[in-house]
């Protein structure tokens, strides 16, 4: 019952039952820990963990994965070290969580240590571990190793393609990001909104105007709806290409109101290209944004 309450987010009911249990097995402890992490109550999840009289690997995994999923990456690595110091060896679940933490904070050296640990212990590498390794190397900027792992995969999931494209984009390798997208399309893999965001960013930073415009138009083909972040990338793409009038017209006809990020991107393009006339128009637009916010209508202006 505790697992059912916890899975449904009914933590108060789960806690009441938990506290009156005369004995608790490892599964009950882990259910409570996972439940609090799902609610982003990291402190209470840790409090429950600290009460466990005798811990096993499942309990440690609940804590380590919960920290990683909530972005507490330093704590993830700290608890991983503590777990090993207490004599527990990681399994695929532990490894995947720790690699995720490394990817989030760019800890390439630690990620490499984990990879060496996998090889040294002859651990079974399943698809989740492969995906985590690929994501870690790509986000940490070691794209050569990421590509080696990717090309060696028998089954390339959408997550794998996304990791590679994102890795190339954030590390300034725009041409490679676009090339991987072409390969992805040839294999009929379906990109998601995040993949398109990476591709638009790559197009903007690499100066690939036509490719970027084509990619934006393809979102509808895949049944995806562009959000304000996609439009922001498109404004950046047009601005860098000195097509400021088109960028301004795009901002005006968006089906939602532009936020400060979009206006700032457009304004930056105007200043770079010394288009003072367009600067004046953009400043008027920004003035209207802040006037609406001051009047209380700020629902559309949550910064991304």
PDB file of C-alpha atoms in Angstrom:
ATOM      1  CA  UNK A   1       0.000   0.000   0.000  1.00  0.00           C
ATOM      2  CA  UNK A   2       2.841   2.388   0.772  1.00  0.00           C
ATOM      3  CA  UNK A   3       4.203   1.983  -2.744  1.00  0.00           C
ATOM      4  CA  UNK A   4       0.755   2.707  -4.181  1.00  0.00           C
ATOM      5  CA  UNK A   5       0.311   5.848  -2.092  1.00  0.00           C
ATOM      6  CA  UNK A   6       3.855   6.975  -2.904  1.00  0.00           C
ATOM      7  CA  UNK A   7       3.510   6.343  -6.643  1.00  0.00           C
ATOM      8  CA  UNK A   8       0.326   8.425  -6.687  1.00  0.00           C
ATOM      9  CA  UNK A   9       1.949  11.276  -4.805  1.00  0.00           C
ATOM     10  CA  UNK A  10      -0.110  10.717  -1.661  1.00  0.00           C
ATOM     11  CA  UNK A  11       2.842  11.133   0.668  1.00  0.00           C
ATOM     12  CA  UNK A  12       0.863  12.067   3.758  1.00  0.00           C
ATOM     13  CA  UNK A  13      -1.144   8.829   3.614  1.00  0.00           C
ATOM     14  CA  UNK A  14       2.004   6.846   2.850  1.00  0.00           C
ATOM     15  CA  UNK A  15       3.847   8.475   5.759  1.00  0.00           C
ATOM     16  CA  UNK A  16       1.063   7.742   8.234  1.00  0.00           C
ATOM     17  CA  UNK A  17       1.097   4.075   7.313  1.00  0.00           C
ATOM     18  CA  UNK A  18       4.899   4.021   7.241  1.00  0.00           C
ATOM     19  CA  UNK A  19       5.237   5.404  10.766  1.00  0.00           C
ATOM     20  CA  UNK A  20       2.945   2.808  12.357  1.00  0.00           C
ATOM     21  CA  UNK A  21       4.594  -0.202  10.721  1.00  0.00           C
ATOM     22  CA  UNK A  22       6.320  -2.397  13.318  1.00  0.00           C
ATOM     23  CA  UNK A  23       8.857  -3.571  10.732  1.00  0.00           C
ATOM     24  CA  UNK A  24       9.920  -2.110   7.411  1.00  0.00           C
ATOM     25  CA  UNK A  25      11.694  -3.961   4.617  1.00  0.00           C
ATOM     26  CA  UNK A  26      14.111  -2.366   2.137  1.00  0.00           C
ATOM     27  CA  UNK A  27      11.342  -1.930  -0.443  1.00  0.00           C
ATOM     28  CA  UNK A  28       9.231   0.183   1.928  1.00  0.00           C
ATOM     29  CA  UNK A  29      12.163   2.444   2.776  1.00  0.00           C
ATOM     30  CA  UNK A  30      12.982   2.930  -0.907  1.00  0.00           C
ATOM     31  CA  UNK A  31       9.351   3.664  -1.805  1.00  0.00           C
ATOM     32  CA  UNK A  32       9.243   6.484   0.722  1.00  0.00           C
ATOM     33  CA  UNK A  33      12.573   7.900  -0.448  1.00  0.00           C
ATOM     34  CA  UNK A  34      11.495   7.812  -4.108  1.00  0.00           C
ATOM     35  CA  UNK A  35       8.125   9.340  -3.236  1.00  0.00           C
ATOM     36  CA  UNK A  36       9.683  12.365  -1.565  1.00  0.00           C
ATOM     37  CA  UNK A  37      12.147  12.822  -4.427  1.00  0.00           C
ATOM     38  CA  UNK A  38       9.277  12.789  -6.930  1.00  0.00           C
ATOM     39  CA  UNK A  39       7.737  15.612  -4.934  1.00  0.00           C
ATOM     40  CA  UNK A  40      11.119  17.393  -4.996  1.00  0.00           C
ATOM     41  CA  UNK A  41      11.257  17.193  -1.196  1.00  0.00           C
ATOM     42  CA  UNK A  42      14.940  16.341  -1.218  1.00  0.00           C
ATOM     43  CA  UNK A  43      15.483  17.090   2.478  1.00  0.00           C
ATOM     44  CA  UNK A  44      12.777  14.677   3.659  1.00  0.00           C
ATOM     45  CA  UNK A  45      13.972  11.974   1.258  1.00  0.00           C
ATOM     46  CA  UNK A  46      17.407  12.222   2.861  1.00  0.00           C
ATOM     47  CA  UNK A  47      15.897  12.174   6.349  1.00  0.00           C
ATOM     48  CA  UNK A  48      14.158   8.897   5.545  1.00  0.00           C
ATOM     49  CA  UNK A  49      17.358   7.426   4.130  1.00  0.00           C
ATOM     50  CA  UNK A  50      19.317   8.382   7.243  1.00  0.00           C
ATOM     51  CA  UNK A  51      16.814   6.464   9.404  1.00  0.00           C
ATOM     52  CA  UNK A  52      17.397   3.130   7.614  1.00  0.00           C
ATOM     53  CA  UNK A  53      19.053   0.802  10.159  1.00  0.00           C
ATOM     54  CA  UNK A  54      20.575  -1.590   7.631  1.00  0.00           C
ATOM     55  CA  UNK A  55      20.892  -0.378   4.048  1.00  0.00           C
ATOM     56  CA  UNK A  56      21.193  -2.340   0.840  1.00  0.00           C
ATOM     57  CA  UNK A  57      21.979  -1.363  -2.763  1.00  0.00           C
ATOM     58  CA  UNK A  58      18.332  -0.659  -3.592  1.00  0.00           C
ATOM     59  CA  UNK A  59      18.213   1.956  -0.810  1.00  0.00           C
ATOM     60  CA  UNK A  60      21.414   3.582  -2.031  1.00  0.00           C
ATOM     61  CA  UNK A  61      20.114   3.642  -5.601  1.00  0.00           C
ATOM     62  CA  UNK A  62      16.913   5.360  -4.485  1.00  0.00           C
ATOM     63  CA  UNK A  63      18.952   8.114  -2.859  1.00  0.00           C
ATOM     64  CA  UNK A  64      21.549   8.499  -5.618  1.00  0.00           C
ATOM     65  CA  UNK A  65      19.047   8.464  -8.494  1.00  0.00           C
ATOM     66  CA  UNK A  66      16.753  10.854  -6.622  1.00  0.00           C
ATOM     67  CA  UNK A  67      19.555  13.351  -6.117  1.00  0.00           C
ATOM     68  CA  UNK A  68      20.535  13.143  -9.803  1.00  0.00           C
ATOM     69  CA  UNK A  69      16.972  13.547 -11.052  1.00  0.00           C
ATOM     70  CA  UNK A  70      16.532  16.651  -8.898  1.00  0.00           C
ATOM     71  CA  UNK A  71      19.773  18.242 -10.060  1.00  0.00           C
ATOM     72  CA  UNK A  72      21.689  17.701  -6.792  1.00  0.00           C
ATOM     73  CA  UNK A  73      24.717  16.482  -8.674  1.00  0.00           C
ATOM     74  CA  UNK A  74      27.433  17.102  -6.103  1.00  0.00           C
ATOM     75  CA  UNK A  75      25.350  15.192  -3.551  1.00  0.00           C
ATOM     76  CA  UNK A  76      24.930  12.382  -6.093  1.00  0.00           C
ATOM     77  CA  UNK A  77      28.694  11.991  -6.429  1.00  0.00           C
ATOM     78  CA  UNK A  78      29.245  12.344  -2.686  1.00  0.00           C
ATOM     79  CA  UNK A  79      26.746   9.585  -1.881  1.00  0.00           C
ATOM     80  CA  UNK A  80      28.207   7.371  -4.599  1.00  0.00           C
ATOM     81  CA  UNK A  81      31.623   7.616  -2.949  1.00  0.00           C
ATOM     82  CA  UNK A  82      30.110   7.005   0.483  1.00  0.00           C
ATOM     83  CA  UNK A  83      28.216   3.976  -0.803  1.00  0.00           C
ATOM     84  CA  UNK A  84      31.405   2.425  -2.131  1.00  0.00           C
ATOM     85  CA  UNK A  85      33.287   3.235   1.055  1.00  0.00           C
ATOM     86  CA  UNK A  86      30.684   1.198   2.931  1.00  0.00           C
ATOM     87  CA  UNK A  87      31.380  -1.824   0.760  1.00  0.00           C
ATOM     88  CA  UNK A  88      28.623  -1.617  -1.837  1.00  0.00           C
ATOM     89  CA  UNK A  89      29.419  -1.998  -5.526  1.00  0.00           C
ATOM     90  CA  UNK A  90      27.313  -0.144  -8.117  1.00  0.00           C
ATOM     91  CA  UNK A  91      24.960  -1.754 -10.599  1.00  0.00           C
ATOM     92  CA  UNK A  92      23.537  -0.400 -13.868  1.00  0.00           C
ATOM     93  CA  UNK A  93      21.032   1.810 -12.006  1.00  0.00           C
ATOM     94  CA  UNK A  94      23.760   3.420  -9.904  1.00  0.00           C
ATOM     95  CA  UNK A  95      26.031   3.952 -12.892  1.00  0.00           C
ATOM     96  CA  UNK A  96      23.306   5.561 -14.994  1.00  0.00           C
ATOM     97  CA  UNK A  97      22.458   8.028 -12.203  1.00  0.00           C
ATOM     98  CA  UNK A  98      26.074   8.972 -11.518  1.00  0.00           C
ATOM     99  CA  UNK A  99      26.804   9.496 -15.216  1.00  0.00           C
ATOM    100  CA  UNK A 100      23.724  11.714 -15.431  1.00  0.00           C
ATOM    101  CA  UNK A 101      25.097  13.843 -12.596  1.00  0.00           C
ATOM    102  CA  UNK A 102      28.473  14.101 -14.353  1.00  0.00           C
ATOM    103  CA  UNK A 103      26.754  15.191 -17.561  1.00  0.00           C
ATOM    104  CA  UNK A 104      24.748  17.877 -15.798  1.00  0.00           C
ATOM    105  CA  UNK A 105      27.765  19.573 -14.204  1.00  0.00           C
ATOM    106  CA  UNK A 106      30.416  18.773 -16.825  1.00  0.00           C
ATOM    107  CA  UNK A 107      32.469  16.428 -14.618  1.00  0.00           C
ATOM    108  CA  UNK A 108      34.333  14.720 -17.461  1.00  0.00           C
ATOM    109  CA  UNK A 109      37.136  13.340 -15.283  1.00  0.00           C
ATOM    110  CA  UNK A 110      34.699  11.684 -12.885  1.00  0.00           C
ATOM    111  CA  UNK A 111      32.703  10.390 -15.841  1.00  0.00           C
ATOM    112  CA  UNK A 112      35.844   8.815 -17.270  1.00  0.00           C
ATOM    113  CA  UNK A 113      36.535   7.187 -13.891  1.00  0.00           C
ATOM    114  CA  UNK A 114      33.052   5.655 -13.970  1.00  0.00           C
ATOM    115  CA  UNK A 115      33.651   4.403 -17.514  1.00  0.00           C
ATOM    116  CA  UNK A 116      36.926   2.818 -16.394  1.00  0.00           C
ATOM    117  CA  UNK A 117      35.119   1.248 -13.435  1.00  0.00           C
ATOM    118  CA  UNK A 118      32.604  -0.322 -15.811  1.00  0.00           C
ATOM    119  CA  UNK A 119      35.381  -1.801 -17.948  1.00  0.00           C
ATOM    120  CA  UNK A 120      37.509  -2.877 -15.000  1.00  0.00           C
ATOM    121  CA  UNK A 121      34.719  -4.785 -13.305  1.00  0.00           C
ATOM    122  CA  UNK A 122      33.367  -6.220 -16.538  1.00  0.00           C
ATOM    123  CA  UNK A 123      29.939  -4.804 -15.796  1.00  0.00           C
ATOM    124  CA  UNK A 124      27.057  -5.523 -18.126  1.00  0.00           C
ATOM    125  CA  UNK A 125      26.437  -2.480 -20.299  1.00  0.00           C
ATOM    126  CA  UNK A 126      22.761  -2.203 -21.159  1.00  0.00           C
ATOM    127  CA  UNK A 127      21.091   0.423 -23.343  1.00  0.00           C
ATOM    128  CA  UNK A 128      20.538   2.768 -20.395  1.00  0.00           C
ATOM    129  CA  UNK A 129      24.230   2.746 -19.466  1.00  0.00           C
ATOM    130  CA  UNK A 130      25.250   3.276 -23.106  1.00  0.00           C
ATOM    131  CA  UNK A 131      22.864   6.214 -23.407  1.00  0.00           C
ATOM    132  CA  UNK A 132      24.203   7.687 -20.163  1.00  0.00           C
ATOM    133  CA  UNK A 133      27.829   7.320 -21.308  1.00  0.00           C
ATOM    134  CA  UNK A 134      27.034   8.922 -24.645  1.00  0.00           C
ATOM    135  CA  UNK A 135      25.180  11.797 -23.005  1.00  0.00           C
ATOM    136  CA  UNK A 136      27.952  12.376 -20.486  1.00  0.00           C
ATOM    137  CA  UNK A 137      30.736  12.505 -23.079  1.00  0.00           C
ATOM    138  CA  UNK A 138      28.744  14.704 -25.469  1.00  0.00           C
ATOM    139  CA  UNK A 139      27.670  17.213 -22.794  1.00  0.00           C
ATOM    140  CA  UNK A 140      31.178  17.328 -21.339  1.00  0.00           C
ATOM    141  CA  UNK A 141      32.640  18.139 -24.764  1.00  0.00           C
ATOM    142  CA  UNK A 142      34.492  14.885 -25.499  1.00  0.00           C
ATOM    143  CA  UNK A 143      32.710  14.433 -28.790  1.00  0.00           C
ATOM    144  CA  UNK A 144      35.307  12.078 -30.248  1.00  0.00           C
ATOM    145  CA  UNK A 145      34.600   9.486 -27.549  1.00  0.00           C
ATOM    146  CA  UNK A 146      30.865  10.175 -27.748  1.00  0.00           C
ATOM    147  CA  UNK A 147      30.949   9.501 -31.476  1.00  0.00           C
ATOM    148  CA  UNK A 148      32.893   6.270 -30.993  1.00  0.00           C
ATOM    149  CA  UNK A 149      30.256   5.032 -28.546  1.00  0.00           C
ATOM    150  CA  UNK A 150      27.450   6.151 -30.843  1.00  0.00           C
ATOM    151  CA  UNK A 151      28.829   4.491 -33.962  1.00  0.00           C
ATOM    152  CA  UNK A 152      29.379   1.270 -32.010  1.00  0.00           C
ATOM    153  CA  UNK A 153      25.751   1.041 -30.927  1.00  0.00           C
ATOM    154  CA  UNK A 154      23.676  -1.634 -32.598  1.00  0.00           C
ATOM    155  CA  UNK A 155      20.445   0.075 -31.667  1.00  0.00           C
ATOM    156  CA  UNK A 156      20.446   3.862 -31.810  1.00  0.00           C
ATOM    157  CA  UNK A 157      17.522   5.306 -29.874  1.00  0.00           C
ATOM    158  CA  UNK A 158      16.040   8.770 -30.316  1.00  0.00           C
ATOM    159  CA  UNK A 159      17.767   9.724 -27.054  1.00  0.00           C
ATOM    160  CA  UNK A 160      21.136   8.802 -28.582  1.00  0.00           C
ATOM    161  CA  UNK A 161      20.583  10.963 -31.644  1.00  0.00           C
ATOM    162  CA  UNK A 162      19.417  13.813 -29.406  1.00  0.00           C
ATOM    163  CA  UNK A 163      22.523  13.559 -27.229  1.00  0.00           C
ATOM    164  CA  UNK A 164      24.851  13.702 -30.226  1.00  0.00           C
ATOM    165  CA  UNK A 165      23.053  16.584 -31.939  1.00  0.00           C
ATOM    166  CA  UNK A 166      22.862  18.546 -28.688  1.00  0.00           C
ATOM    167  CA  UNK A 167      26.521  17.832 -27.937  1.00  0.00           C
ATOM    168  CA  UNK A 168      27.641  19.089 -31.332  1.00  0.00           C
ATOM    169  CA  UNK A 169      25.421  22.176 -31.041  1.00  0.00           C
ATOM    170  CA  UNK A 170      26.532  23.291 -27.575  1.00  0.00           C
ATOM    171  CA  UNK A 171      30.199  22.732 -28.484  1.00  0.00           C
ATOM    172  CA  UNK A 172      30.077  24.842 -31.628  1.00  0.00           C
ATOM    173  CA  UNK A 173      30.177  22.003 -34.163  1.00  0.00           C
ATOM    174  CA  UNK A 174      27.145  23.173 -36.108  1.00  0.00           C
ATOM    175  CA  UNK A 175      27.914  21.396 -39.374  1.00  0.00           C
ATOM    176  CA  UNK A 176      28.193  18.047 -37.592  1.00  0.00           C
ATOM    177  CA  UNK A 177      24.896  18.648 -35.747  1.00  0.00           C
ATOM    178  CA  UNK A 178      23.087  19.260 -39.034  1.00  0.00           C
ATOM    179  CA  UNK A 179      24.746  16.245 -40.644  1.00  0.00           C
ATOM    180  CA  UNK A 180      23.618  13.967 -37.810  1.00  0.00           C
ATOM    181  CA  UNK A 181      20.081  15.289 -38.216  1.00  0.00           C
ATOM    182  CA  UNK A 182      20.171  14.328 -41.889  1.00  0.00           C
ATOM    183  CA  UNK A 183      21.306  10.834 -40.914  1.00  0.00           C
ATOM    184  CA  UNK A 184      18.550  10.663 -38.321  1.00  0.00           C
ATOM    185  CA  UNK A 185      15.934  11.572 -40.909  1.00  0.00           C
ATOM    186  CA  UNK A 186      17.227   8.970 -43.355  1.00  0.00           C
ATOM    187  CA  UNK A 187      16.621   6.291 -40.727  1.00  0.00           C
ATOM    188  CA  UNK A 188      13.111   7.646 -40.046  1.00  0.00           C
ATOM    189  CA  UNK A 189      13.862   8.381 -36.390  1.00  0.00           C
ATOM    190  CA  UNK A 190      11.550  11.026 -34.968  1.00  0.00           C
ATOM    191  CA  UNK A 191      13.145  14.180 -33.498  1.00  0.00           C
ATOM    192  CA  UNK A 192      11.476  15.965 -30.587  1.00  0.00           C
ATOM    193  CA  UNK A 193      11.197  19.617 -29.569  1.00  0.00           C
ATOM    194  CA  UNK A 194      14.570  19.586 -27.786  1.00  0.00           C
ATOM    195  CA  UNK A 195      16.316  18.192 -30.870  1.00  0.00           C
ATOM    196  CA  UNK A 196      14.885  21.019 -32.971  1.00  0.00           C
ATOM    197  CA  UNK A 197      15.985  23.562 -30.376  1.00  0.00           C
ATOM    198  CA  UNK A 198      19.556  22.238 -30.612  1.00  0.00           C
ATOM    199  CA  UNK A 199      19.426  22.285 -34.417  1.00  0.00           C
ATOM    200  CA  UNK A 200      18.150  25.860 -34.570  1.00  0.00           C
ATOM    201  CA  UNK A 201      20.864  26.942 -32.150  1.00  0.00           C
ATOM    202  CA  UNK A 202      23.456  25.173 -34.296  1.00  0.00           C
ATOM    203  CA  UNK A 203      22.131  26.887 -37.415  1.00  0.00           C
ATOM    204  CA  UNK A 204      22.278  30.303 -35.755  1.00  0.00           C
ATOM    205  CA  UNK A 205      25.786  29.934 -34.353  1.00  0.00           C
ATOM    206  CA  UNK A 206      27.140  28.301 -37.505  1.00  0.00           C
ATOM    207  CA  UNK A 207      25.621  30.813 -39.894  1.00  0.00           C
ATOM    208  CA  UNK A 208      23.510  28.192 -41.656  1.00  0.00           C
ATOM    209  CA  UNK A 209      20.552  30.413 -42.467  1.00  0.00           C
ATOM    210  CA  UNK A 210      18.826  28.369 -45.160  1.00  0.00           C
ATOM    211  CA  UNK A 211      19.287  25.127 -43.247  1.00  0.00           C
ATOM    212  CA  UNK A 212      17.938  26.739 -40.089  1.00  0.00           C
ATOM    213  CA  UNK A 213      14.838  28.067 -41.832  1.00  0.00           C
ATOM    214  CA  UNK A 214      14.250  24.658 -43.406  1.00  0.00           C
ATOM    215  CA  UNK A 215      14.591  22.944 -40.017  1.00  0.00           C
ATOM    216  CA  UNK A 216      12.084  25.314 -38.422  1.00  0.00           C
ATOM    217  CA  UNK A 217       9.570  24.590 -41.171  1.00  0.00           C
ATOM    218  CA  UNK A 218       9.984  20.846 -40.605  1.00  0.00           C
ATOM    219  CA  UNK A 219       8.647  21.013 -37.063  1.00  0.00           C
ATOM    220  CA  UNK A 220       5.097  21.063 -38.358  1.00  0.00           C
ATOM    221  CA  UNK A 221       5.868  18.056 -40.572  1.00  0.00           C
ATOM    222  CA  UNK A 222       6.728  16.075 -37.462  1.00  0.00           C
ATOM    223  CA  UNK A 223       3.604  17.232 -35.670  1.00  0.00           C
ATOM    224  CA  UNK A 224       5.515  19.511 -33.304  1.00  0.00           C
ATOM    225  CA  UNK A 225       4.501  23.010 -32.220  1.00  0.00           C
ATOM    226  CA  UNK A 226       7.244  25.609 -31.894  1.00  0.00           C
ATOM    227  CA  UNK A 227       7.428  27.317 -28.501  1.00  0.00           C
ATOM    228  CA  UNK A 228       8.951  30.653 -27.576  1.00  0.00           C
ATOM    229  CA  UNK A 229      12.444  29.132 -27.294  1.00  0.00           C
ATOM    230  CA  UNK A 230      12.291  27.917 -30.906  1.00  0.00           C
ATOM    231  CA  UNK A 231      11.147  31.354 -32.029  1.00  0.00           C
ATOM    232  CA  UNK A 232      13.962  32.927 -30.032  1.00  0.00           C
ATOM    233  CA  UNK A 233      16.492  30.776 -31.918  1.00  0.00           C
ATOM    234  CA  UNK A 234      14.879  31.720 -35.226  1.00  0.00           C
ATOM    235  CA  UNK A 235      15.071  35.419 -34.338  1.00  0.00           C
ATOM    236  CA  UNK A 236      18.762  34.889 -33.479  1.00  0.00           C
ATOM    237  CA  UNK A 237      19.298  33.088 -36.797  1.00  0.00           C
ATOM    238  CA  UNK A 238      17.745  35.913 -38.802  1.00  0.00           C
ATOM    239  CA  UNK A 239      19.463  38.598 -36.742  1.00  0.00           C
ATOM    240  CA  UNK A 240      22.920  37.119 -37.254  1.00  0.00           C
ATOM    241  CA  UNK A 241      22.229  37.014 -41.011  1.00  0.00           C
ATOM    242  CA  UNK A 242      21.355  40.731 -40.931  1.00  0.00           C
ATOM    243  CA  UNK A 243      17.744  40.020 -41.860  1.00  0.00           C
ATOM    244  CA  UNK A 244      16.495  42.202 -39.032  1.00  0.00           C
ATOM    245  CA  UNK A 245      13.242  43.305 -40.675  1.00  0.00           C
ATOM    246  CA  UNK A 246      12.233  39.640 -41.109  1.00  0.00           C
ATOM    247  CA  UNK A 247      13.191  38.940 -37.499  1.00  0.00           C
ATOM    248  CA  UNK A 248      11.115  41.886 -36.280  1.00  0.00           C
ATOM    249  CA  UNK A 249       8.131  40.831 -38.402  1.00  0.00           C
ATOM    250  CA  UNK A 250       8.450  37.317 -36.986  1.00  0.00           C
ATOM    251  CA  UNK A 251       8.338  38.647 -33.434  1.00  0.00           C
ATOM    252  CA  UNK A 252       5.229  40.678 -34.216  1.00  0.00           C
ATOM    253  CA  UNK A 253       3.305  37.777 -35.751  1.00  0.00           C
ATOM    254  CA  UNK A 254       4.152  35.103 -33.182  1.00  0.00           C
ATOM    255  CA  UNK A 255       1.022  33.455 -31.794  1.00  0.00           C
ATOM    256  CA  UNK A 256       2.154  34.360 -28.284  1.00  0.00           C
ATOM    257  CA  UNK A 257       3.593  37.546 -26.864  1.00  0.00           C
ATOM    258  CA  UNK A 258       7.399  37.839 -26.973  1.00  0.00           C
ATOM    259  CA  UNK A 259       9.263  37.864 -23.688  1.00  0.00           C
ATOM    260  CA  UNK A 260      12.365  39.822 -22.733  1.00  0.00           C
ATOM    261  CA  UNK A 261      14.663  37.101 -24.051  1.00  0.00           C
ATOM    262  CA  UNK A 262      13.229  37.343 -27.567  1.00  0.00           C
ATOM    263  CA  UNK A 263      13.318  41.140 -27.533  1.00  0.00           C
ATOM    264  CA  UNK A 264      16.875  41.077 -26.180  1.00  0.00           C
ATOM    265  CA  UNK A 265      18.012  38.708 -28.914  1.00  0.00           C
ATOM    266  CA  UNK A 266      16.534  40.950 -31.577  1.00  0.00           C
ATOM    267  CA  UNK A 267      17.975  44.073 -29.971  1.00  0.00           C
ATOM    268  CA  UNK A 268      21.401  42.452 -29.835  1.00  0.00           C
ATOM    269  CA  UNK A 269      21.258  41.761 -33.569  1.00  0.00           C
ATOM    270  CA  UNK A 270      20.325  45.359 -34.244  1.00  0.00           C
ATOM    271  CA  UNK A 271      23.270  46.700 -32.241  1.00  0.00           C
ATOM    272  CA  UNK A 272      25.730  44.286 -33.869  1.00  0.00           C
ATOM    273  CA  UNK A 273      24.677  45.465 -37.333  1.00  0.00           C
ATOM    274  CA  UNK A 274      24.370  49.127 -36.267  1.00  0.00           C
ATOM    275  CA  UNK A 275      20.762  49.389 -37.417  1.00  0.00           C
ATOM    276  CA  UNK A 276      19.677  52.342 -35.269  1.00  0.00           C
ATOM    277  CA  UNK A 277      16.258  52.625 -36.897  1.00  0.00           C
ATOM    278  CA  UNK A 278      15.406  49.048 -35.976  1.00  0.00           C
ATOM    279  CA  UNK A 279      16.818  49.632 -32.471  1.00  0.00           C
ATOM    280  CA  UNK A 280      14.219  52.360 -31.975  1.00  0.00           C
ATOM    281  CA  UNK A 281      11.377  50.062 -33.087  1.00  0.00           C
ATOM    282  CA  UNK A 282      12.562  47.248 -30.833  1.00  0.00           C
ATOM    283  CA  UNK A 283      12.883  49.598 -27.862  1.00  0.00           C
ATOM    284  CA  UNK A 284       9.263  50.671 -28.411  1.00  0.00           C
ATOM    285  CA  UNK A 285       8.269  47.019 -28.338  1.00  0.00           C
ATOM    286  CA  UNK A 286      10.197  46.409 -25.137  1.00  0.00           C
ATOM    287  CA  UNK A 287       8.548  49.478 -23.626  1.00  0.00           C
ATOM    288  CA  UNK A 288       5.129  48.010 -24.351  1.00  0.00           C
ATOM    289  CA  UNK A 289       6.178  44.735 -22.685  1.00  0.00           C
ATOM    290  CA  UNK A 290       7.182  46.475 -19.472  1.00  0.00           C
ATOM    291  CA  UNK A 291       4.074  48.648 -19.527  1.00  0.00           C
ATOM    292  CA  UNK A 292       1.906  45.498 -19.644  1.00  0.00           C
ATOM    293  CA  UNK A 293       3.932  43.931 -16.855  1.00  0.00           C
ATOM    294  CA  UNK A 294       3.553  47.020 -14.684  1.00  0.00           C
ATOM    295  CA  UNK A 295      -0.192  46.908 -15.251  1.00  0.00           C
ATOM    296  CA  UNK A 296      -0.271  43.335 -13.911  1.00  0.00           C
ATOM    297  CA  UNK A 297      -0.580  41.436 -17.194  1.00  0.00           C
ATOM    298  CA  UNK A 298       2.664  39.455 -16.919  1.00  0.00           C
ATOM    299  CA  UNK A 299       1.407  35.942 -17.554  1.00  0.00           C
ATOM    300  CA  UNK A 300       3.169  35.755 -20.913  1.00  0.00           C
ATOM    301  CA  UNK A 301       6.538  37.050 -19.758  1.00  0.00           C
ATOM    302  CA  UNK A 302       8.077  34.255 -17.756  1.00  0.00           C
ATOM    303  CA  UNK A 303      11.722  34.261 -18.771  1.00  0.00           C
ATOM    304  CA  UNK A 304      12.891  31.010 -20.305  1.00  0.00           C
TER     305      UNK A 304
END
